[in-house]
Coordinates of C-alpha atoms in Angstrom, one line a residue:
M1 CA 48.0 255.6 13.1
A2 CA 50.9 257.3 11.4
Q3 CA 49.4 256.3 8.1
F4 CA 46.5 258.8 8.5
K5 CA 48.1 262.0 7.1
L6 CA 49.5 260.5 3.9
L7 CA 46.7 258.1 3.0
T8 CA 44.1 260.8 3.7
K9 CA 45.9 263.1 1.1
I10 CA 46.4 260.4 -1.5
L11 CA 42.8 259.0 -1.3
A12 CA 41.2 262.4 -1.1
I13 CA 42.9 263.4 -4.4
A14 CA 42.0 260.1 -5.9
A15 CA 38.4 260.6 -4.9
I16 CA 38.2 264.1 -6.3
L17 CA 39.6 263.0 -9.6
G18 CA 37.4 259.9 -9.8
L19 CA 34.0 261.4 -8.9
G20 CA 33.3 262.8 -12.3
T21 CA 34.8 259.9 -14.4
W22 CA 33.8 256.7 -12.5
G23 CA 30.6 256.2 -14.5
I24 CA 32.5 256.7 -17.8
I25 CA 35.3 254.3 -16.8
Y26 CA 32.9 251.6 -15.6
V27 CA 30.8 251.7 -18.8
S28 CA 33.9 251.5 -21.0
A29 CA 35.6 248.8 -18.9
P30 CA 36.1 245.4 -20.5
A31 CA 33.8 242.5 -19.7
Y32 CA 35.0 240.5 -16.7
N33 CA 36.2 236.9 -17.3
G34 CA 37.5 235.9 -13.9
T35 CA 36.2 234.2 -10.8
V36 CA 36.3 237.0 -8.1
G37 CA 33.4 239.4 -7.8
I38 CA 33.1 242.6 -5.7
T39 CA 30.0 244.5 -4.6
Y40 CA 29.2 247.0 -1.9
G41 CA 26.8 247.4 1.1
S42 CA 26.1 249.4 4.2
A43 CA 24.9 248.5 7.7
Y44 CA 23.5 250.7 10.4
A45 CA 25.9 250.8 13.4
P46 CA 24.0 251.7 16.6
V47 CA 27.3 252.6 18.4
R48 CA 27.7 255.4 15.8
D49 CA 24.1 256.1 15.0
K50 CA 25.0 256.0 11.3
S51 CA 25.8 253.5 8.6
V52 CA 29.1 251.7 8.0
D53 CA 30.1 251.0 4.4
F54 CA 31.6 247.7 3.5
H55 CA 33.1 245.8 0.5
V56 CA 32.1 242.2 -0.3
W57 CA 34.5 240.0 -2.3
Y58 CA 33.0 236.6 -3.4
P59 CA 33.4 233.6 -5.6
A60 CA 32.0 234.6 -9.0
T61 CA 31.5 233.6 -12.6
P62 CA 32.4 235.7 -15.6
G63 CA 30.2 238.7 -16.3
R64 CA 29.6 242.4 -15.8
R65 CA 32.7 244.7 -15.8
D66 CA 36.4 244.2 -15.1
V67 CA 37.5 246.9 -12.5
T68 CA 40.6 247.6 -10.4
V69 CA 39.8 248.0 -6.7
G70 CA 42.0 250.4 -4.9
G71 CA 45.3 251.5 -6.3
N72 CA 46.9 255.0 -6.6
G73 CA 50.4 256.5 -7.0
V74 CA 51.6 254.6 -3.9
F75 CA 49.8 251.3 -3.9
H76 CA 48.7 248.7 -6.5
G77 CA 45.1 247.8 -6.8
T78 CA 43.4 244.4 -7.4
R79 CA 41.2 243.3 -10.3
A80 CA 37.7 242.0 -9.8
G81 CA 34.3 241.8 -11.5
R82 CA 32.0 244.6 -10.3
D83 CA 28.7 242.9 -9.4
A84 CA 29.8 239.7 -11.3
P85 CA 27.3 236.8 -11.0
S86 CA 28.0 234.9 -7.8
A87 CA 29.1 231.3 -8.1
E88 CA 26.5 228.7 -7.1
G89 CA 26.4 227.8 -3.4
R90 CA 26.8 229.4 0.0
Y91 CA 30.3 230.2 1.3
P92 CA 32.0 230.8 4.7
V93 CA 32.5 234.5 5.5
I94 CA 35.7 236.3 6.6
L95 CA 35.2 239.7 8.2
V96 CA 38.4 241.8 7.7
S97 CA 39.2 244.8 9.9
H98 CA 41.8 247.2 8.5
G99 CA 44.4 249.2 10.6
A100 CA 44.0 252.7 11.8
G101 CA 44.3 255.1 8.9
G102 CA 43.8 252.3 6.3
N103 CA 40.8 251.3 4.4
A104 CA 39.0 248.4 2.7
T105 CA 40.7 248.9 -0.7
Q106 CA 44.1 248.1 0.9
F107 CA 43.3 244.4 1.2
G108 CA 42.3 243.3 -2.3
W109 CA 45.5 241.1 -2.3
I110 CA 44.1 238.8 0.4
A111 CA 40.4 239.3 -0.4
S112 CA 40.9 238.1 -3.9
K113 CA 42.9 235.0 -2.9
L114 CA 40.3 234.1 -0.2
A115 CA 37.5 234.5 -2.7
K116 CA 39.2 232.2 -5.2
A117 CA 39.6 229.7 -2.5
G118 CA 35.9 229.7 -1.7
Y119 CA 35.3 232.3 0.9
V120 CA 33.3 235.5 1.0
V121 CA 35.4 238.4 2.3
V122 CA 33.6 241.4 3.9
L123 CA 35.7 244.5 4.6
P124 CA 34.1 247.4 6.5
N125 CA 35.5 250.9 6.5
H126 CA 35.7 252.0 10.2
P127 CA 34.5 255.6 10.5
G128 CA 37.0 257.8 12.3
T129 CA 39.9 255.6 11.6
T130 CA 39.6 255.2 7.8
S131 CA 41.5 257.1 5.1
R132 CA 39.7 260.5 4.5
N133 CA 37.7 260.0 7.7
A134 CA 40.2 259.9 10.5
S135 CA 41.0 261.7 13.8
A136 CA 43.2 261.0 16.8
E137 CA 40.2 261.2 19.1
A138 CA 38.3 258.6 17.1
A139 CA 41.3 256.3 17.1
V140 CA 41.2 256.1 20.9
R141 CA 37.5 255.0 20.9
V142 CA 38.7 251.4 20.2
W143 CA 35.4 249.9 21.3
E144 CA 33.6 251.3 18.3
R145 CA 35.5 249.1 15.8
P146 CA 34.3 245.7 17.0
A147 CA 30.7 247.1 17.1
D148 CA 31.1 248.0 13.4
I149 CA 31.9 244.4 12.6
S150 CA 28.9 243.2 14.7
A151 CA 26.7 245.7 12.8
V152 CA 27.8 244.3 9.5
I153 CA 27.2 240.7 10.7
A154 CA 23.7 241.7 11.8
E155 CA 23.0 243.2 8.4
M156 CA 23.9 240.0 6.7
V157 CA 22.1 237.7 9.1
E158 CA 18.9 239.8 9.1
H159 CA 18.8 240.2 5.3
P160 CA 19.8 236.8 3.8
Q161 CA 18.0 237.5 0.6
A162 CA 20.5 240.3 -0.2
Y163 CA 23.5 237.9 0.3
P164 CA 22.4 234.6 -1.1
F165 CA 26.0 233.4 -1.5
I166 CA 26.9 233.9 2.2
D167 CA 26.6 231.2 4.9
T168 CA 26.1 233.1 8.1
D169 CA 26.6 230.0 10.2
R170 CA 30.3 230.0 9.1
I171 CA 31.9 233.4 10.0
A172 CA 35.5 234.1 11.0
T173 CA 37.4 237.3 11.4
L174 CA 40.8 238.6 10.2
G175 CA 42.4 241.8 11.6
F176 CA 45.6 243.8 10.9
S177 CA 47.1 246.2 13.5
A178 CA 44.2 248.1 15.0
G179 CA 42.1 245.6 13.2
G180 CA 44.0 242.8 15.0
Y181 CA 42.8 244.3 18.3
T182 CA 39.3 244.5 16.8
A183 CA 39.3 240.8 15.9
M184 CA 40.6 239.8 19.3
A185 CA 37.8 241.8 21.0
L186 CA 35.2 240.1 18.8
A187 CA 36.6 236.8 20.1
G188 CA 36.3 237.9 23.7
A189 CA 39.4 239.9 24.6
R190 CA 38.8 242.9 26.8
V191 CA 40.8 246.0 27.4
D192 CA 41.9 247.1 30.8
P193 CA 41.0 250.8 30.7
D194 CA 43.7 251.8 33.2
A195 CA 46.3 250.1 31.0
L196 CA 45.0 251.9 28.0
Q197 CA 45.3 255.2 29.8
N198 CA 48.9 254.4 30.6
F199 CA 49.7 253.2 27.1
C200 CA 51.8 256.2 26.1
D201 CA 53.4 256.9 29.4
N202 CA 56.7 255.1 28.5
G203 CA 57.1 256.1 24.9
D204 CA 55.8 254.8 21.6
Q205 CA 56.7 251.2 22.1
G206 CA 58.3 251.0 18.7
M207 CA 55.3 252.4 16.8
S208 CA 54.1 256.0 16.0
D209 CA 50.7 255.8 17.6
C210 CA 51.5 257.9 20.7
A211 CA 53.2 260.6 18.6
F212 CA 50.1 260.7 16.4
L213 CA 47.9 261.1 19.5
K214 CA 50.1 263.8 20.9
R215 CA 50.0 265.8 17.6
G216 CA 46.2 265.4 17.8
G217 CA 46.1 267.0 21.3
I218 CA 45.0 263.7 22.9
D219 CA 45.8 263.1 26.6
L220 CA 44.7 259.6 27.4
H221 CA 44.6 260.4 31.1
A222 CA 42.0 263.0 30.5
M223 CA 39.6 260.7 28.7
D224 CA 36.9 258.4 30.0
L225 CA 38.1 255.1 28.6
S226 CA 35.9 252.9 30.7
P227 CA 33.8 251.8 27.6
A228 CA 37.0 250.1 26.3
G229 CA 36.6 247.5 29.1
Q230 CA 33.3 246.2 27.9
D231 CA 32.7 242.7 26.6
L232 CA 32.5 243.1 22.8
R233 CA 32.4 239.4 22.0
D234 CA 30.2 238.4 19.0
P235 CA 28.8 234.9 19.2
H236 CA 28.7 234.6 15.4
I237 CA 32.5 234.6 15.2
R238 CA 33.8 231.0 14.9
A239 CA 37.5 231.6 14.4
A240 CA 40.0 234.5 14.1
V241 CA 43.3 235.4 12.5
I242 CA 45.2 238.2 14.2
I243 CA 48.2 240.0 12.6
D244 CA 50.3 242.5 14.6
P245 CA 47.5 243.5 16.9
G246 CA 47.4 247.0 18.3
I247 CA 47.2 247.8 22.0
V248 CA 47.7 244.0 22.7
S249 CA 49.5 244.8 26.0
T250 CA 46.3 246.4 27.4
L251 CA 44.2 243.2 27.1
T252 CA 43.4 241.5 30.4
K253 CA 44.8 238.1 31.2
Q254 CA 41.4 236.8 32.4
S255 CA 39.6 237.7 29.1
L256 CA 42.4 236.1 27.0
S257 CA 42.2 232.9 29.0
T258 CA 38.5 232.5 28.3
I259 CA 38.7 232.8 24.5
D260 CA 37.4 229.5 23.2
I261 CA 37.5 229.8 19.4
P262 CA 40.4 228.7 17.2
M263 CA 42.8 231.6 16.7
L264 CA 46.0 232.1 14.7
V265 CA 48.2 235.0 16.0
I266 CA 50.9 236.3 13.7
N267 CA 53.7 238.8 14.2
L268 CA 55.5 240.2 11.1
G269 CA 59.3 240.1 11.2
E270 CA 61.9 238.5 13.3
E271 CA 60.6 238.1 16.8
T272 CA 63.4 240.2 18.4
H273 CA 62.5 243.1 16.0
V274 CA 58.7 243.1 16.4
P275 CA 57.7 246.5 17.9
A276 CA 56.6 246.2 21.5
G277 CA 53.3 247.8 20.8
V278 CA 52.2 244.9 18.6
Y279 CA 54.2 242.0 20.1
A280 CA 51.7 239.3 20.6
R281 CA 53.4 236.1 21.8
P282 CA 52.6 236.8 25.5
A283 CA 48.9 237.3 24.7
A284 CA 48.8 234.3 22.4
E285 CA 50.2 232.1 25.1
M286 CA 47.3 233.0 27.4
I287 CA 44.7 231.9 24.9
P288 CA 44.1 228.1 25.2
S289 CA 42.9 227.8 21.6
A290 CA 45.6 230.0 19.9
R291 CA 48.7 229.2 18.1
Y292 CA 51.5 231.8 17.4
E293 CA 53.6 232.2 14.3
I294 CA 56.3 234.6 13.0
V295 CA 56.5 235.6 9.4
P296 CA 60.2 236.3 8.7
D297 CA 61.7 239.0 6.5
A298 CA 58.7 241.3 7.0
S299 CA 57.8 244.5 8.8
H300 CA 54.6 245.8 10.4
F301 CA 53.6 247.5 7.1
S302 CA 54.0 244.4 5.0
F303 CA 50.3 243.7 5.3
L304 CA 49.6 246.8 3.2
A305 CA 49.1 246.5 -0.5
Q306 CA 52.1 246.1 -2.7
C307 CA 53.8 249.5 -3.5
T308 CA 54.3 250.9 -6.9
A309 CA 57.8 251.6 -8.3
K310 CA 57.4 255.3 -7.2
G311 CA 55.5 254.6 -4.0
A312 CA 58.4 255.1 -1.6
E313 CA 59.5 258.3 -3.5
I314 CA 56.0 259.7 -3.2
L315 CA 55.9 258.9 0.5
A316 CA 59.2 260.6 1.1
R317 CA 58.2 263.7 -0.8
E318 CA 55.0 263.9 1.3
G319 CA 57.0 263.6 4.5
E320 CA 55.4 260.3 5.7
P321 CA 57.4 259.3 8.8
D322 CA 56.6 255.5 8.6
P323 CA 58.3 253.2 6.0
L324 CA 55.0 252.0 4.4
C325 CA 56.8 250.6 1.4
D326 CA 59.7 249.0 3.2
D327 CA 59.9 245.3 4.3
A328 CA 62.7 243.7 6.2
G329 CA 64.8 243.3 3.0
G330 CA 64.9 239.6 2.6
R331 CA 61.8 239.1 0.5
A332 CA 59.6 241.2 -1.8
R333 CA 56.2 242.2 -0.5
Q334 CA 54.5 239.9 -3.0
A335 CA 56.4 236.9 -1.5
I336 CA 55.4 238.0 2.0
H337 CA 51.8 238.3 0.9
D338 CA 52.0 234.8 -0.6
D339 CA 53.4 233.5 2.7
L340 CA 50.7 235.2 4.7
S341 CA 47.9 233.9 2.4
A342 CA 49.2 230.4 2.7
R343 CA 49.2 230.6 6.5
I344 CA 45.7 232.1 6.7
L345 CA 44.2 229.6 4.2
G346 CA 46.0 226.7 5.9
F347 CA 44.6 227.8 9.3
L348 CA 41.0 228.1 7.9
E349 CA 41.3 224.6 6.4
T350 CA 42.4 222.8 9.6
F351 CA 39.0 222.7 11.2
E352 CA 35.5 221.6 10.3
W353 CA 32.7 224.2 10.2
Q354 CA 29.8 222.7 12.2
V355 CA 26.4 224.4 12.2
K356 CA 25.3 224.8 15.8
T357 CA 23.7 227.6 17.8
D358 CA 26.5 228.0 20.5
R359 CA 30.0 229.3 20.4
T360 CA 31.5 225.8 20.1
A361 CA 30.2 225.6 16.5
L362 CA 33.7 225.6 15.1
L363 CA 35.8 222.7 16.3
D364 CA 39.5 222.5 15.4
T365 CA 40.3 218.8 15.4
T366 CA 43.9 219.0 14.3
A367 CA 45.8 222.2 14.9
L368 CA 45.1 222.6 18.6
Q369 CA 46.4 219.2 19.8

């Protein structure tokens, strides 16, 4: 949540500067000769009574224009072919949920690798917890985020002609931080509303979320958080990858014990240094189908895009309290991204996608022995 202030400033400036020049830049961009395409869509989200925008990365063939997705003074962007021709065939789908204060452009590093490996990657921007569209009050309405993902899935399932390269019988989800909670909720995890109301009673748990809520004038005890306890499971989701999940300590033991899809749960950094607010081993051990892993020499913010040479300096000048460009010091962020990508791809490749109509459609035959 502490990313809100800075990212909002940076991306707002970038948006202002880009509005008048995007058409010129796109027309003058070189032809694309790679294998990763990107396009954009929107889906009506009933929980919000408005549309949610999303990015779609997909296996492609050369064509159209070479663009850089994301990128600013702090973070590097990622190259792709804007509306490049899709490669022949239909591919499994990975729905990616960003963290609070982040946005879809932050994850080109993993989206492009997954697309090259034969996956379609769909990244919604969650209203209310996205750069340039964020508030402390919206951040507490955690139940809206899983509903965003379900709305995007419904859009793709109901309009297959618009997404001919997508196999909607093979859908998984990947979430980071608040997006990690989102992915767990889609798999069947449910929040205890009382635990959520008490979340900030004993400090920030190693994160800056509670300080952010306090600055926003939010008193969790004064809010009706009962909607957080609802079942937000989406039966289309066949597997999940969870990275440093937010509010994980508020999830009920009973709901975790009933999750029945393959799940990889990852914490970033040495286990003894993982912030209590996202420490996920206890939750993972309650999920029969989950396995838990640690990515060493990393920090909570290592899942963000790689920083530019001046990124940390810009953050310091802006007064950003969180070390968004710092990792644990043992490895560069690119190496951490390579490690994470290998783990995610390895997990996705350990089971067989079986087209059925029930929630057992994805059977992991090796990793869960």
